[in-house]
Each structure stands twice: as C-alpha cells, then as structure tokens.
Short mmCIF file of C-alpha atoms in Angstrom, two decimals:
data_model
loop_
_atom_site.label_atom_id
_atom_site.label_comp_id
_atom_site.label_asym_id
_atom_site.label_seq_id
_atom_site.Cartn_x
_atom_site.Cartn_y
_atom_site.Cartn_z
CA MET A 1 81.92 151.72 71.46
CA GLN A 2 82.01 155.51 71.75
CA THR A 3 82.23 158.69 69.75
CA GLN A 4 85.37 160.80 69.98
CA ALA A 5 83.55 162.87 72.59
CA GLY A 6 83.06 159.76 74.72
CA ASN A 7 79.35 159.28 74.09
CA PRO A 8 78.23 155.63 73.77
CA ILE A 9 77.03 154.52 70.35
CA LEU A 10 76.85 150.73 70.80
CA SER A 11 77.51 148.46 73.76
CA LEU A 12 77.72 144.70 74.23
CA THR A 13 77.44 143.23 77.72
CA CYS A 14 77.43 139.79 79.30
CA PRO A 15 75.60 140.41 82.60
CA SER A 16 76.73 138.32 85.54
CA GLY A 17 74.66 135.31 86.42
CA GLY A 18 74.07 133.31 83.26
CA ASN A 19 74.30 132.60 79.55
CA ARG A 20 73.11 136.00 78.32
CA LEU A 21 74.34 138.67 75.95
CA GLN A 22 72.86 142.17 75.78
CA VAL A 23 73.33 144.70 72.98
CA ASN A 24 72.30 148.34 73.39
CA VAL A 25 72.19 151.06 70.74
CA PRO A 26 71.26 154.40 72.35
CA GLY A 27 70.65 156.01 68.96
CA PHE A 28 67.84 153.64 67.99
CA THR A 29 64.19 154.64 68.44
CA PRO A 30 61.89 151.97 69.98
CA THR A 31 59.28 150.59 67.60
CA GLY A 32 56.26 148.71 68.94
CA SER A 33 56.06 146.31 65.99
CA GLU A 34 59.76 145.44 65.92
CA GLU A 35 61.18 142.84 68.31
CA ARG A 36 64.44 141.83 66.63
CA LEU A 37 67.78 143.60 66.79
CA SER A 38 70.60 142.13 64.71
CA PHE A 39 74.31 142.74 65.07
CA GLY A 40 77.52 141.30 63.68
CA SER A 41 80.60 141.77 61.59
CA GLY A 42 81.16 140.88 57.95
CA GLY A 43 79.01 137.89 57.03
CA GLU A 44 78.36 136.87 60.64
CA VAL A 45 75.02 138.10 61.98
CA GLU A 46 73.04 137.28 65.14
CA ALA A 47 69.45 138.31 65.94
CA LEU A 48 68.45 139.06 69.55
CA VAL A 49 65.05 139.76 71.13
CA ALA A 50 64.58 143.51 71.50
CA ASP A 51 62.53 145.30 74.16
CA PHE A 52 60.02 147.27 72.10
CA ARG A 53 59.50 149.73 74.97
CA GLY A 54 63.09 150.97 74.83
CA ASP A 55 65.75 151.04 77.54
CA ARG A 56 65.09 153.77 80.12
CA ARG A 57 68.44 153.27 81.84
CA LEU A 58 70.77 153.14 78.83
CA GLY A 59 68.57 154.91 76.30
CA GLY A 60 67.64 153.75 72.83
CA VAL A 61 66.93 150.04 72.33
CA SER A 62 68.38 146.99 74.07
CA ALA A 63 68.14 143.35 72.98
CA ALA A 64 69.22 140.15 74.66
CA GLY A 65 69.66 136.44 74.07
CA ALA A 66 71.89 133.47 74.76
CA VAL A 67 75.63 134.00 74.23
CA PRO A 68 76.21 132.98 70.57
CA ALA A 69 78.74 130.22 69.89
CA ASN A 70 80.30 132.39 67.18
CA LEU A 71 80.63 135.49 69.37
CA ALA A 72 84.30 135.95 68.45
CA ALA A 73 83.40 136.21 64.75
CA LEU A 74 80.47 138.52 65.48
CA VAL A 75 82.71 141.10 67.19
CA GLY A 76 85.99 140.32 65.45
CA GLY A 77 85.72 143.08 62.84
CA PRO A 78 83.83 146.32 62.22
CA VAL A 79 80.54 145.81 64.08
CA SER A 80 77.13 146.92 62.80
CA ALA A 81 73.65 146.73 64.27
CA SER A 82 70.21 146.98 62.70
CA TYR A 83 66.71 147.34 64.12
CA GLY A 84 63.92 147.47 61.56
CA SER A 85 64.95 150.19 59.11
CA GLN A 86 67.47 151.70 61.57
CA THR A 87 71.18 150.92 61.31
CA SER A 88 74.30 151.72 63.32
CA GLY A 89 77.78 151.18 61.93
CA PRO A 90 79.90 149.59 60.76
CA HIS A 91 82.03 150.89 63.62
CA PRO A 92 85.83 150.57 63.85
CA ALA A 93 87.01 147.10 64.78
CA VAL A 94 87.62 146.40 68.47
CA PRO A 95 91.28 145.57 69.35
CA GLU A 96 91.95 141.83 69.28
CA ASP A 97 93.01 141.65 72.94
CA VAL A 98 89.76 143.31 74.02
CA VAL A 99 87.73 140.91 71.84
CA GLY A 100 89.57 137.94 73.33
CA SER A 101 88.97 139.06 76.93
CA PHE A 102 85.32 139.85 76.27
CA VAL A 103 84.58 136.52 74.58
CA ALA A 104 86.40 134.59 77.31
CA GLY A 105 84.45 136.41 80.01
CA CYS A 106 81.11 135.75 78.30
CA ARG A 107 81.90 132.06 77.87
CA ASN A 108 82.95 131.69 81.50
CA ARG A 109 79.70 133.27 82.65
CA ALA A 110 77.74 131.08 80.26
CA ALA A 111 79.42 127.98 81.67
CA VAL A 112 79.33 128.61 85.41
CA GLY A 113 77.39 131.85 86.04
CA THR A 114 78.45 134.61 88.40
CA PRO A 115 76.41 136.14 91.23
CA ARG A 116 75.42 139.74 90.59
CA ALA A 117 77.57 142.36 92.23
CA GLY A 118 76.29 143.12 95.70
CA MET A 119 74.04 140.07 95.63
CA PRO A 120 76.26 137.10 96.55
CA GLY A 121 74.44 133.81 96.58
CA ARG A 122 71.18 135.38 95.45
CA THR A 123 68.22 133.01 95.20
CA VAL A 124 66.35 132.76 91.90
CA SER A 125 62.66 131.82 91.99
CA PRO A 126 61.95 128.41 90.40
CA CYS A 127 59.36 130.21 88.28
CA LEU A 128 62.23 132.00 86.54
CA VAL A 129 64.28 128.90 85.74
CA GLN A 130 63.74 126.62 82.76
CA ASP A 131 66.18 124.06 81.37
CA GLY A 132 68.76 125.26 83.88
CA ARG A 133 68.65 128.84 82.63
CA GLU A 134 67.14 131.98 84.11
CA LEU A 135 64.22 133.27 82.06
CA SER A 136 64.00 136.91 81.05
CA ALA A 137 60.25 136.89 80.28
CA GLN A 138 58.61 140.04 81.60
CA PRO A 139 55.96 139.56 84.34
CA MET A 140 52.47 140.38 83.08
CA ARG A 141 48.89 140.57 84.26
CA ALA A 142 46.19 139.43 81.81
CA ILE A 143 42.41 139.80 81.95
CA GLY A 144 39.49 138.63 79.85
CA THR A 145 35.71 139.02 79.78
CA GLU A 146 32.75 136.94 78.66
CA PRO A 147 33.49 134.88 80.72
CA PHE A 148 35.64 136.77 83.22
CA TRP A 149 39.12 135.43 83.88
CA ALA A 150 42.55 136.68 84.86
CA ALA A 151 46.11 135.42 84.79
CA ARG A 152 49.27 136.51 86.56
CA ILE A 153 52.34 135.52 84.55
CA GLU A 154 55.74 135.26 86.23
CA GLY A 155 58.38 133.42 84.23
CA ARG A 156 57.00 129.95 83.59
CA CYS A 157 54.39 130.20 86.37
CA VAL A 158 50.85 131.25 85.47
CA THR A 159 48.25 131.86 88.20
CA TYR A 160 44.85 131.48 86.54
CA SER A 161 41.73 132.80 88.29
CA HIS A 162 38.02 133.25 87.56
CA PRO A 163 34.87 134.11 89.59
CA GLU A 164 34.63 130.53 90.97
CA ASP A 165 38.34 130.47 91.87
CA GLN A 166 39.22 134.02 92.87
CA PRO A 167 42.48 133.16 94.72
CA GLY A 168 43.63 131.46 91.53
CA THR A 169 45.44 128.23 90.68
CA ARG A 170 49.13 128.35 89.88
CA LEU A 171 50.22 126.28 86.90
CA TRP A 172 53.71 125.20 85.98
CA THR A 173 54.05 125.76 82.25
CA ARG A 174 56.71 125.65 79.60
CA TYR A 175 57.54 129.08 78.21
CA THR A 176 58.38 129.55 74.53
CA ALA A 177 59.33 132.90 73.03
CA THR A 178 57.46 133.65 69.81
CA GLN A 179 58.01 136.21 67.09
CA LEU A 180 55.55 138.72 68.57
CA GLY A 181 55.24 137.59 72.19
CA GLY A 182 55.29 134.32 74.09
CA MET A 183 53.47 131.04 74.68
CA TRP A 184 52.90 129.24 78.00
CA THR A 185 51.88 125.57 77.71
CA GLY A 186 50.63 123.40 80.57
CA ALA A 187 47.61 121.53 81.85
CA LEU A 188 44.64 122.33 84.09
CA ASP A 189 42.28 119.64 85.36
CA GLY A 190 43.87 117.18 82.96
CA ARG A 191 43.18 119.32 79.90
CA PRO A 192 45.48 121.55 77.83
CA PHE A 193 46.17 125.06 79.08
CA VAL A 194 47.79 127.29 76.45
CA LEU A 195 48.23 131.05 76.81
CA ARG A 196 49.63 133.10 73.93
CA THR A 197 50.55 136.77 73.92
CA ARG A 198 51.04 139.12 71.00
CA LYS A 199 52.25 142.71 71.10
CA THR A 200 49.71 145.07 69.58
CA PRO A 201 49.28 148.86 69.29
CA SER A 202 45.97 148.62 71.15
CA CYS A 203 43.97 145.91 72.89
CA SER A 204 40.59 146.66 74.50
CA ASP A 205 39.14 144.73 77.43
CA GLY A 206 35.64 145.47 76.11
CA MET A 207 34.57 147.15 79.34
CA SER A 208 36.59 150.35 79.66
CA ASP A 209 38.43 152.93 77.62
CA LYS A 210 41.77 151.54 78.74
CA SER A 211 44.12 150.32 76.02
CA TYR A 212 46.57 147.48 76.62
CA PRO A 213 49.88 146.82 74.77
CA VAL A 214 49.43 143.04 74.58
CA ALA A 215 46.66 140.83 73.18
CA VAL A 216 46.07 137.41 74.74
CA GLU A 217 44.56 134.17 73.46
CA LEU A 218 43.81 131.49 76.07
CA LEU A 219 42.85 127.85 75.58
CA VAL A 220 41.41 126.50 78.83
CA HIS A 221 38.81 123.77 79.53
CA ASP A 222 38.64 123.22 75.77
CA GLU A 223 37.44 126.82 75.27
CA LEU A 224 39.27 129.52 73.34
CA ARG A 225 39.15 132.88 75.12
CA LYS A 226 40.40 136.36 74.28
CA GLY A 227 41.90 138.98 76.54
CA CYS A 228 44.48 141.71 77.02
CA ALA A 229 47.62 142.08 79.15
CA GLU A 230 50.07 144.62 80.46
CA PRO A 231 53.45 144.42 82.21
CA MET A 232 53.36 144.29 86.01
#
C-alpha cells in the first residue's frame, strides 16, 4: 500500500519457503517493550510478533507469524495496523482480484513451500526446524556468572558450556515463543534444562560496564541461574 507519491505505507508479504506472513509499516517507530503488531480489517484482527529492533532494510517495524486461516477477511476491506500506541490506517481497500491472488499465493506457500529465489533446493539446518516448520527465532549468545556459564542459541539447538566443559554440549530443545522472549526446554544429564529469555532495556553481566538487551534465566542441574544475552 502506497501514498499517491508512491512511497510505501504498509506492506504484507508471504516470503517463499514456508507458512509465514510478514507485515511492515515503515512509519512505525521501534519500541523495545513492544513485541506485538496487529493488523486487520473491520472486526477481523491478527497479532504478529514484532521485531523490537526495527527493520533496517524496509524501515519502520516488521512483524511475522504463521499465515492466518482468515487472511482473506483480514485484508478484504480497509486495512489498519497498530503497534503499541501507534496506528496506521484504515487504508483504502485492496481490489478483490489482488486480494484473491495474494491469499491464494500465501496458502500455496503455506501448503507446499517454495525455495527462495536464487537458492533452489536450499538446505535448512535441523536446528531451525520444529514441527515441520522453519523457526524464525533469532540466534543469540548468552553468558552468566557465579558460576560461569555460556549458551549459544540457534533455533531449537542450545550449546551449553561452563569451565569444566568449555567446548560445550549441544542440546536439542523445544522452542516456545513467549510474550517477552522465548523458552527452550530440554534435558541435560537426565535433569530438566530450561532457558528463558526476556527483552529488557538493560541487563548487566555483573563484571563489566556492557549492557545487554536480553535477560536470561536458566534452570540446569536443579539450579536456577541468571545471565544476559545478545543477538549473534
């Protein structure tokens, strides 16, 4: 959707390769405490997970999620979007033929997937696949002190290390998106391993002046540990 001058004001995209819908509003300002962007038409509304850092490529704020079953109703009339206290729209309704083609294309991609342009037959790491779908969780590196530990998080794979195991042990976990971050659940040495992240304005590692954007809580070997994380 564009202004009369041709500048984008709201875009909806179904990227090739899986059941995923992305909404971008270049006029929105990223907010660290806000991770939900809603869009829809009339009484139909869908909430997607927003990237609180903003979208450097498209500008503004982008959010993504699974292709909604009611996508046709969501884009069938004047479309609006909201992000915290920021709103965009309602914008003029999209022509019916365009809506029909867009919805059909999204559903086809959700059903069978399409290789990305220029990357035919690309291989997806097993760490990035869960329940037959490609995960969009951002890779992170976490650290903690007292005692010292570290974790490298890639999709559903977590490589946990400490002074007695410096190379680290990779764990297969189940990833669950939460309201303010994510949770990775697995087992280590027959005991629960649970790592939770939470976006925060500032997290300190307790040893330096560096500030991290993510706080971490780790349950390992029946001990609850604290730490910080940052995107890789």
